[in-house]
Each structure stands twice: as structure tokens, then as C-alpha cells.
Amino acid sequence: MEASAAHRPTQPRAPGSARRVRRVLGGLRRLVDLLPLAGRGLGVAALAGAAYLVYARGHLDLVLLVVSLLGLGLWLLCLLAVLALAGWVRHRWPRDSPPAPRATLEAGSPHVTGFVGPSAGWLPLLRVRWEVTAPAGARVVLREQGWRQHEELVVPRRGLHEQVTRQVIVEDLLGLARMSWPRTAALPLLVLPGTGRGPLSISQGPVAGDGVSHPEGRPEGDLVELRRYAPGDPLRHVVWKVFARTRRLIVRAPERSTVPSRRTLAYLVVSPADEAAAGTARNALLSGVLGDRWSFGADGGHPPATSLPTALELLARSATAEPGLAADLPAFLHLASPRTASRLVVFAAPTLPPDWLGRVRAAAEAAQLPLTLVLAADRIESSVKENRGRIKRLFFLPNKDESSVDVTTLGPLLDLLSPTRIPWQLVERATGRSHGASSFTRLAREAR
């Protein structure tokens, strides 16, 4: 048995083989990038060489002979010029400097990094530029001044980064020759989501107070306060002596033994389209609508944050968390001591699968906390407005960083929220508008 098991052939490891293949392909790509070759240049050289060898030289076609030689000469000239310029750029490229303090920027907004790279200046038909490959999706805006280029970085998504990888590109404007190579430098960045426009308003409910009106009184307080009569008040609480004297209905109300909510638990549900929800959560943290005391958490298993700097850092770190659909919410509530809290505010994207809502409700009920949902998207659109905006889209290009959500796709979410009676609101980050149940129902009716 042992001998047969020892001679049993082992199965090949597919993940290791895939990594080796990716490593080999990456090395080949870097080698090709270091060669001053471009697809257009190779095509021009092949076409000119074929025309010279096959037809021009055999038929003594002077016109085609001159054209083919000029094409080959131009390709060789661009090749040598790009080689020389690439060597000069490598020599003039800034040396790695000590890491600077972490810079804070907002996702989608340009940030001046302070990096200054070489430029082709006034050299004809030559260009030096670079692209940012890490952080993923970042783009660079270069401001050219003489023989230098100043960098502005735009990162589309929040995150916490320690370095930046630039792909340096030296090429000619005709596209006949091209060289590129990566350069990695330390650049600590704290990228926060954009807060959008307009203030955010989240209703705050009262909680049980820490005292009573009288040691022998009831927990809800004695009938010692006076206020105007409101529909629904019992007539036995009306002070008829005051009514006989002033002709105004005044009722006795129990002394309030409640205090304003001053401790809130806030949580962000991470998903691929949660940038607007993260920006709304940041707006809530900065504007103080969560109260004086709060604890903030997000998917990813991080400990709760109770101060603004740690909460913003946690918000940035949540971008790399796996979309767990509030899987870490019970652990967050356990660490955040829900017995001393008054409510739970959950920020999420409205396009999540429906099972996340049941998980959030179960966690809130287990912690015995009132639940409030804040759903956020960049824009809320309807099919009616889509037809009206065709002429507008001809003259104004849409912002690629904004993601719009159609009202008709949010119908199942509204059907889930209607029977639960959970307070919720839908926030448009781009416009700052907030939709409640009534306004959202009106939008959905207009879209049908």
C-alpha cells in the first residue's frame, strides 16, 4: 500500500503553472517595451522594404524607389531619435527620494503630487510622457513647462496606497518608434471618497434617559409639563382652569425623561459600486449628523473607529475588502458595545443583491438597535428623462466617474423595504438631493 502510494503520480498544480505563465508573459512584455519598436513603425518598414525589394528595384520605378527609401529612412531616424531620447530621460529621471508624509486627496479630483519629470521640450516629432499603472485606474495630467513636466494625479476610487508605479513612455508623434519601462516610487496616499454636494440630514431619535422626574414617580415622568393641545391628546389632561381664563387648550404632559441620541453606530456595506455610499458616509462623519459620540465600521474585519482620523483611514482601507454584504456587521456590533448605543445607521449601495437586507435586519434585531438605512448612488435617473436628455448629451459629455442608477431597477428594493417600516433614504451624491419613500415612489411612478 505504501509503495503504491509513493509511486502514485502527483497531479500538476494549476495555480502555480498559471503564475509561471503570467510571470513569463510579463517578462516578455517588459522586454518588448524596452525595444524601440512600434506596430505602426514595423508596418511602415515592412511595406517600404517590400516595395523596394519586390517592385522598385526590379522595375526601376524611381518614384516608388524614392518613396520606399524615404519610408525606411524616416523609420530609422525615428528609431535612433527615440533611442537617444530614452537614454537622456533615464539619465534625467528623478532619483528616489525619502518617503514624504502621507498626502490626503479626494477620489476623482486632481492632486498635485509635486513630482517633476523630464520633457522633450521643443524637440520636433518627439514626446515624453508617463502613465500610472498603480493605483489601479489612476490617470495623470501633465503640465509641461519647458524641459520639465509637473504631475497631477487623479485616483478614481478611495484607498490607502504606499507607492505609485509609473510607466514611462518615449515615442515619436508619428507612432513609428516607442519605448517604455516602469518606475516605482514611494508615495503614501490616503484617497478619500468624494462627499458630493449639499448637506446630509439623518433623523435622530430619542433614547431612554438616565433619570426620572421624581424618585417616587414613574419612569416616563410625572404630569408636570405644560404644552399646547394637539390632536390625539386625552381630554383628561386638559387644564380647564387655564382654558377658562385664556381660552387656550393647554394639556399636562409627562416630564421627558429622554435625552437626544448621542451615540450612533454607523456601518458601510462594501460592494463594487459603493463609492457613492462611502462618500455619503464620509459626509456624515464630517458634518456631525451622527451625533457627538459614534463608532464607525465597514466590511473587512477592522476594529471600530471612534475618532475622525481613524474613521477616514478605515473608510479608505475598506476599498480593498472583499464584498461580504455586511458579513462582518455582527462582529462590529459585538466590539462596539451596542448596549450603550442608541441606533444603527447602515450606508450601502442601492444595487446590492437583496439578501444583504435580511442579514442587516437580523444583526440589528439581535443587538436590539433601531435601524436606519442610507442608500447612495451618484445619480438617480428614469427612462422618461433619458429620452429628454439626448440633445443635451450631444453637447455635454457625461462624467465617466459618475454611475447612474435607473429608478425602474430599484423596484424590488422598494418592495422589500415597504413592509419592514425601516427608516431609509436614497441620496444622490452628484446633486445632493435626498429621496424618501414618498419622493422615490413618485419617481418610480413617473418612470413607468
JSON list of C-alpha atoms in Angstrom, two decimals, residues 320-427:
[
{"chain": "A", "resi": 320, "resn": "THR", "atom": "CA", "xyz": [-9.70, 46.53, -0.62]},
{"chain": "A", "resi": 321, "resn": "ALA", "atom": "CA", "xyz": [-12.14, 44.43, 1.43]},
{"chain": "A", "resi": 322, "resn": "GLU", "atom": "CA", "xyz": [-13.96, 41.54, -0.16]},
{"chain": "A", "resi": 323, "resn": "PRO", "atom": "CA", "xyz": [-17.64, 42.34, -0.81]},
{"chain": "A", "resi": 324, "resn": "GLY", "atom": "CA", "xyz": [-19.16, 40.45, 2.09]},
{"chain": "A", "resi": 325, "resn": "LEU", "atom": "CA", "xyz": [-22.63, 42.05, 2.03]},
{"chain": "A", "resi": 326, "resn": "ALA", "atom": "CA", "xyz": [-22.50, 43.02, 5.74]},
{"chain": "A", "resi": 327, "resn": "ALA", "atom": "CA", "xyz": [-20.97, 39.69, 6.79]},
{"chain": "A", "resi": 328, "resn": "ASP", "atom": "CA", "xyz": [-18.78, 41.49, 9.37]},
{"chain": "A", "resi": 329, "resn": "LEU", "atom": "CA", "xyz": [-21.66, 43.50, 10.86]},
{"chain": "A", "resi": 330, "resn": "PRO", "atom": "CA", "xyz": [-22.34, 41.14, 13.82]},
{"chain": "A", "resi": 331, "resn": "ALA", "atom": "CA", "xyz": [-18.66, 41.23, 14.82]},
{"chain": "A", "resi": 332, "resn": "PHE", "atom": "CA", "xyz": [-18.66, 45.03, 14.58]},
{"chain": "A", "resi": 333, "resn": "LEU", "atom": "CA", "xyz": [-21.73, 45.29, 16.80]},
{"chain": "A", "resi": 334, "resn": "HIS", "atom": "CA", "xyz": [-20.13, 42.97, 19.35]},
{"chain": "A", "resi": 335, "resn": "LEU", "atom": "CA", "xyz": [-16.97, 45.09, 19.54]},
{"chain": "A", "resi": 336, "resn": "ALA", "atom": "CA", "xyz": [-18.82, 48.42, 19.51]},
{"chain": "A", "resi": 337, "resn": "SER", "atom": "CA", "xyz": [-20.90, 47.63, 22.67]},
{"chain": "A", "resi": 338, "resn": "PRO", "atom": "CA", "xyz": [-24.44, 48.05, 21.31]},
{"chain": "A", "resi": 339, "resn": "ARG", "atom": "CA", "xyz": [-25.90, 48.31, 24.86]},
{"chain": "A", "resi": 340, "resn": "THR", "atom": "CA", "xyz": [-24.53, 51.83, 25.14]},
{"chain": "A", "resi": 341, "resn": "ALA", "atom": "CA", "xyz": [-25.69, 52.81, 21.63]},
{"chain": "A", "resi": 342, "resn": "SER", "atom": "CA", "xyz": [-28.99, 54.27, 20.53]},
{"chain": "A", "resi": 343, "resn": "ARG", "atom": "CA", "xyz": [-29.27, 53.30, 16.86]},
{"chain": "A", "resi": 344, "resn": "LEU", "atom": "CA", "xyz": [-27.55, 51.74, 13.87]},
{"chain": "A", "resi": 345, "resn": "VAL", "atom": "CA", "xyz": [-27.07, 53.63, 10.59]},
{"chain": "A", "resi": 346, "resn": "VAL", "atom": "CA", "xyz": [-26.06, 51.49, 7.61]},
{"chain": "A", "resi": 347, "resn": "PHE", "atom": "CA", "xyz": [-24.68, 53.01, 4.39]},
{"chain": "A", "resi": 348, "resn": "ALA", "atom": "CA", "xyz": [-24.97, 50.87, 1.27]},
{"chain": "A", "resi": 349, "resn": "ALA", "atom": "CA", "xyz": [-25.39, 50.96, -2.48]},
{"chain": "A", "resi": 350, "resn": "PRO", "atom": "CA", "xyz": [-28.97, 50.51, -3.77]},
{"chain": "A", "resi": 351, "resn": "THR", "atom": "CA", "xyz": [-27.88, 47.94, -6.37]},
{"chain": "A", "resi": 352, "resn": "LEU", "atom": "CA", "xyz": [-26.81, 45.22, -3.92]},
{"chain": "A", "resi": 353, "resn": "PRO", "atom": "CA", "xyz": [-28.36, 41.75, -4.03]},
{"chain": "A", "resi": 354, "resn": "PRO", "atom": "CA", "xyz": [-31.47, 41.55, -1.81]},
{"chain": "A", "resi": 355, "resn": "ASP", "atom": "CA", "xyz": [-30.03, 39.09, 0.74]},
{"chain": "A", "resi": 356, "resn": "TRP", "atom": "CA", "xyz": [-27.92, 41.78, 2.43]},
{"chain": "A", "resi": 357, "resn": "LEU", "atom": "CA", "xyz": [-31.02, 43.45, 3.84]},
{"chain": "A", "resi": 358, "resn": "GLY", "atom": "CA", "xyz": [-32.08, 40.35, 5.77]},
{"chain": "A", "resi": 359, "resn": "ARG", "atom": "CA", "xyz": [-28.58, 40.00, 7.21]},
{"chain": "A", "resi": 360, "resn": "VAL", "atom": "CA", "xyz": [-28.57, 43.63, 8.36]},
{"chain": "A", "resi": 361, "resn": "ARG", "atom": "CA", "xyz": [-32.04, 43.35, 9.90]},
{"chain": "A", "resi": 362, "resn": "ALA", "atom": "CA", "xyz": [-31.09, 40.18, 11.78]},
{"chain": "A", "resi": 363, "resn": "ALA", "atom": "CA", "xyz": [-27.94, 41.81, 13.19]},
{"chain": "A", "resi": 364, "resn": "ALA", "atom": "CA", "xyz": [-29.86, 44.93, 14.28]},
{"chain": "A", "resi": 365, "resn": "GLU", "atom": "CA", "xyz": [-32.60, 42.89, 15.94]},
{"chain": "A", "resi": 366, "resn": "ALA", "atom": "CA", "xyz": [-30.04, 40.74, 17.76]},
{"chain": "A", "resi": 367, "resn": "ALA", "atom": "CA", "xyz": [-28.39, 43.89, 19.11]},
{"chain": "A", "resi": 368, "resn": "GLN", "atom": "CA", "xyz": [-31.82, 45.47, 19.86]},
{"chain": "A", "resi": 369, "resn": "LEU", "atom": "CA", "xyz": [-30.95, 48.64, 17.95]},
{"chain": "A", "resi": 370, "resn": "PRO", "atom": "CA", "xyz": [-33.23, 50.79, 15.75]},
{"chain": "A", "resi": 371, "resn": "LEU", "atom": "CA", "xyz": [-32.05, 50.55, 12.15]},
{"chain": "A", "resi": 372, "resn": "THR", "atom": "CA", "xyz": [-31.75, 53.39, 9.63]},
{"chain": "A", "resi": 373, "resn": "LEU", "atom": "CA", "xyz": [-30.68, 52.78, 6.01]},
{"chain": "A", "resi": 374, "resn": "VAL", "atom": "CA", "xyz": [-28.89, 55.38, 3.89]},
{"chain": "A", "resi": 375, "resn": "LEU", "atom": "CA", "xyz": [-28.69, 54.25, 0.24]},
{"chain": "A", "resi": 376, "resn": "ALA", "atom": "CA", "xyz": [-26.47, 56.31, -2.03]},
{"chain": "A", "resi": 377, "resn": "ALA", "atom": "CA", "xyz": [-25.79, 56.50, -5.76]},
{"chain": "A", "resi": 378, "resn": "ASP", "atom": "CA", "xyz": [-24.13, 59.11, -7.93]},
{"chain": "A", "resi": 379, "resn": "ARG", "atom": "CA", "xyz": [-27.29, 59.85, -9.92]},
{"chain": "A", "resi": 380, "resn": "ILE", "atom": "CA", "xyz": [-30.87, 58.59, -10.00]},
{"chain": "A", "resi": 381, "resn": "GLU", "atom": "CA", "xyz": [-32.32, 58.60, -13.50]},
{"chain": "A", "resi": 382, "resn": "SER", "atom": "CA", "xyz": [-35.52, 57.44, -15.12]},
{"chain": "A", "resi": 383, "resn": "SER", "atom": "CA", "xyz": [-36.35, 56.29, -18.63]},
{"chain": "A", "resi": 384, "resn": "VAL", "atom": "CA", "xyz": [-38.54, 59.38, -19.11]},
{"chain": "A", "resi": 385, "resn": "LYS", "atom": "CA", "xyz": [-35.63, 61.75, -18.56]},
{"chain": "A", "resi": 386, "resn": "GLU", "atom": "CA", "xyz": [-33.39, 59.59, -20.72]},
{"chain": "A", "resi": 387, "resn": "ASN", "atom": "CA", "xyz": [-35.28, 60.49, -23.90]},
{"chain": "A", "resi": 388, "resn": "ARG", "atom": "CA", "xyz": [-35.37, 64.18, -22.97]},
{"chain": "A", "resi": 389, "resn": "GLY", "atom": "CA", "xyz": [-31.60, 64.35, -22.50]},
{"chain": "A", "resi": 390, "resn": "ARG", "atom": "CA", "xyz": [-30.50, 63.20, -25.95]},
{"chain": "A", "resi": 391, "resn": "ILE", "atom": "CA", "xyz": [-29.91, 66.74, -27.26]},
{"chain": "A", "resi": 392, "resn": "LYS", "atom": "CA", "xyz": [-28.08, 67.64, -24.04]},
{"chain": "A", "resi": 393, "resn": "ARG", "atom": "CA", "xyz": [-25.76, 64.64, -24.40]},
{"chain": "A", "resi": 394, "resn": "LEU", "atom": "CA", "xyz": [-24.79, 65.82, -27.90]},
{"chain": "A", "resi": 395, "resn": "PHE", "atom": "CA", "xyz": [-23.13, 68.93, -26.44]},
{"chain": "A", "resi": 396, "resn": "PHE", "atom": "CA", "xyz": [-22.11, 67.79, -22.94]},
{"chain": "A", "resi": 397, "resn": "LEU", "atom": "CA", "xyz": [-20.13, 64.64, -22.33]},
{"chain": "A", "resi": 398, "resn": "PRO", "atom": "CA", "xyz": [-21.17, 62.69, -19.23]},
{"chain": "A", "resi": 399, "resn": "ASN", "atom": "CA", "xyz": [-18.75, 62.38, -16.34]},
{"chain": "A", "resi": 400, "resn": "LYS", "atom": "CA", "xyz": [-17.24, 58.90, -16.52]},
{"chain": "A", "resi": 401, "resn": "ASP", "atom": "CA", "xyz": [-16.65, 58.84, -12.76]},
{"chain": "A", "resi": 402, "resn": "GLU", "atom": "CA", "xyz": [-20.37, 59.05, -12.05]},
{"chain": "A", "resi": 403, "resn": "SER", "atom": "CA", "xyz": [-22.55, 55.94, -12.14]},
{"chain": "A", "resi": 404, "resn": "SER", "atom": "CA", "xyz": [-26.27, 56.42, -12.68]},
{"chain": "A", "resi": 405, "resn": "VAL", "atom": "CA", "xyz": [-28.96, 54.11, -11.34]},
{"chain": "A", "resi": 406, "resn": "ASP", "atom": "CA", "xyz": [-32.27, 53.69, -13.11]},
{"chain": "A", "resi": 407, "resn": "VAL", "atom": "CA", "xyz": [-35.37, 54.05, -10.94]},
{"chain": "A", "resi": 408, "resn": "THR", "atom": "CA", "xyz": [-37.03, 51.03, -12.52]},
{"chain": "A", "resi": 409, "resn": "THR", "atom": "CA", "xyz": [-34.22, 48.74, -11.31]},
{"chain": "A", "resi": 410, "resn": "LEU", "atom": "CA", "xyz": [-34.84, 49.75, -7.69]},
{"chain": "A", "resi": 411, "resn": "GLY", "atom": "CA", "xyz": [-38.40, 48.46, -7.58]},
{"chain": "A", "resi": 412, "resn": "PRO", "atom": "CA", "xyz": [-37.52, 45.13, -5.90]},
{"chain": "A", "resi": 413, "resn": "LEU", "atom": "CA", "xyz": [-35.63, 47.00, -3.19]},
{"chain": "A", "resi": 414, "resn": "LEU", "atom": "CA", "xyz": [-38.65, 49.19, -2.50]},
{"chain": "A", "resi": 415, "resn": "ASP", "atom": "CA", "xyz": [-40.86, 46.10, -2.28]},
{"chain": "A", "resi": 416, "resn": "LEU", "atom": "CA", "xyz": [-38.52, 44.67, 0.36]},
{"chain": "A", "resi": 417, "resn": "LEU", "atom": "CA", "xyz": [-38.38, 47.89, 2.40]},
{"chain": "A", "resi": 418, "resn": "SER", "atom": "CA", "xyz": [-42.09, 48.75, 2.34]},
{"chain": "A", "resi": 419, "resn": "PRO", "atom": "CA", "xyz": [-43.36, 46.03, 4.74]},
{"chain": "A", "resi": 420, "resn": "THR", "atom": "CA", "xyz": [-40.43, 46.42, 7.16]},
{"chain": "A", "resi": 421, "resn": "ARG", "atom": "CA", "xyz": [-41.12, 50.08, 8.09]},
{"chain": "A", "resi": 422, "resn": "ILE", "atom": "CA", "xyz": [-37.39, 50.70, 8.35]},
{"chain": "A", "resi": 423, "resn": "PRO", "atom": "CA", "xyz": [-36.49, 54.42, 8.02]},
{"chain": "A", "resi": 424, "resn": "TRP", "atom": "CA", "xyz": [-34.49, 54.85, 4.83]},
{"chain": "A", "resi": 425, "resn": "GLN", "atom": "CA", "xyz": [-33.47, 57.49, 2.35]},
{"chain": "A", "resi": 426, "resn": "LEU", "atom": "CA", "xyz": [-31.91, 57.49, -1.09]},
{"chain": "A", "resi": 427, "resn": "VAL", "atom": "CA", "xyz": [-29.13, 60.07, -1.59]}
]
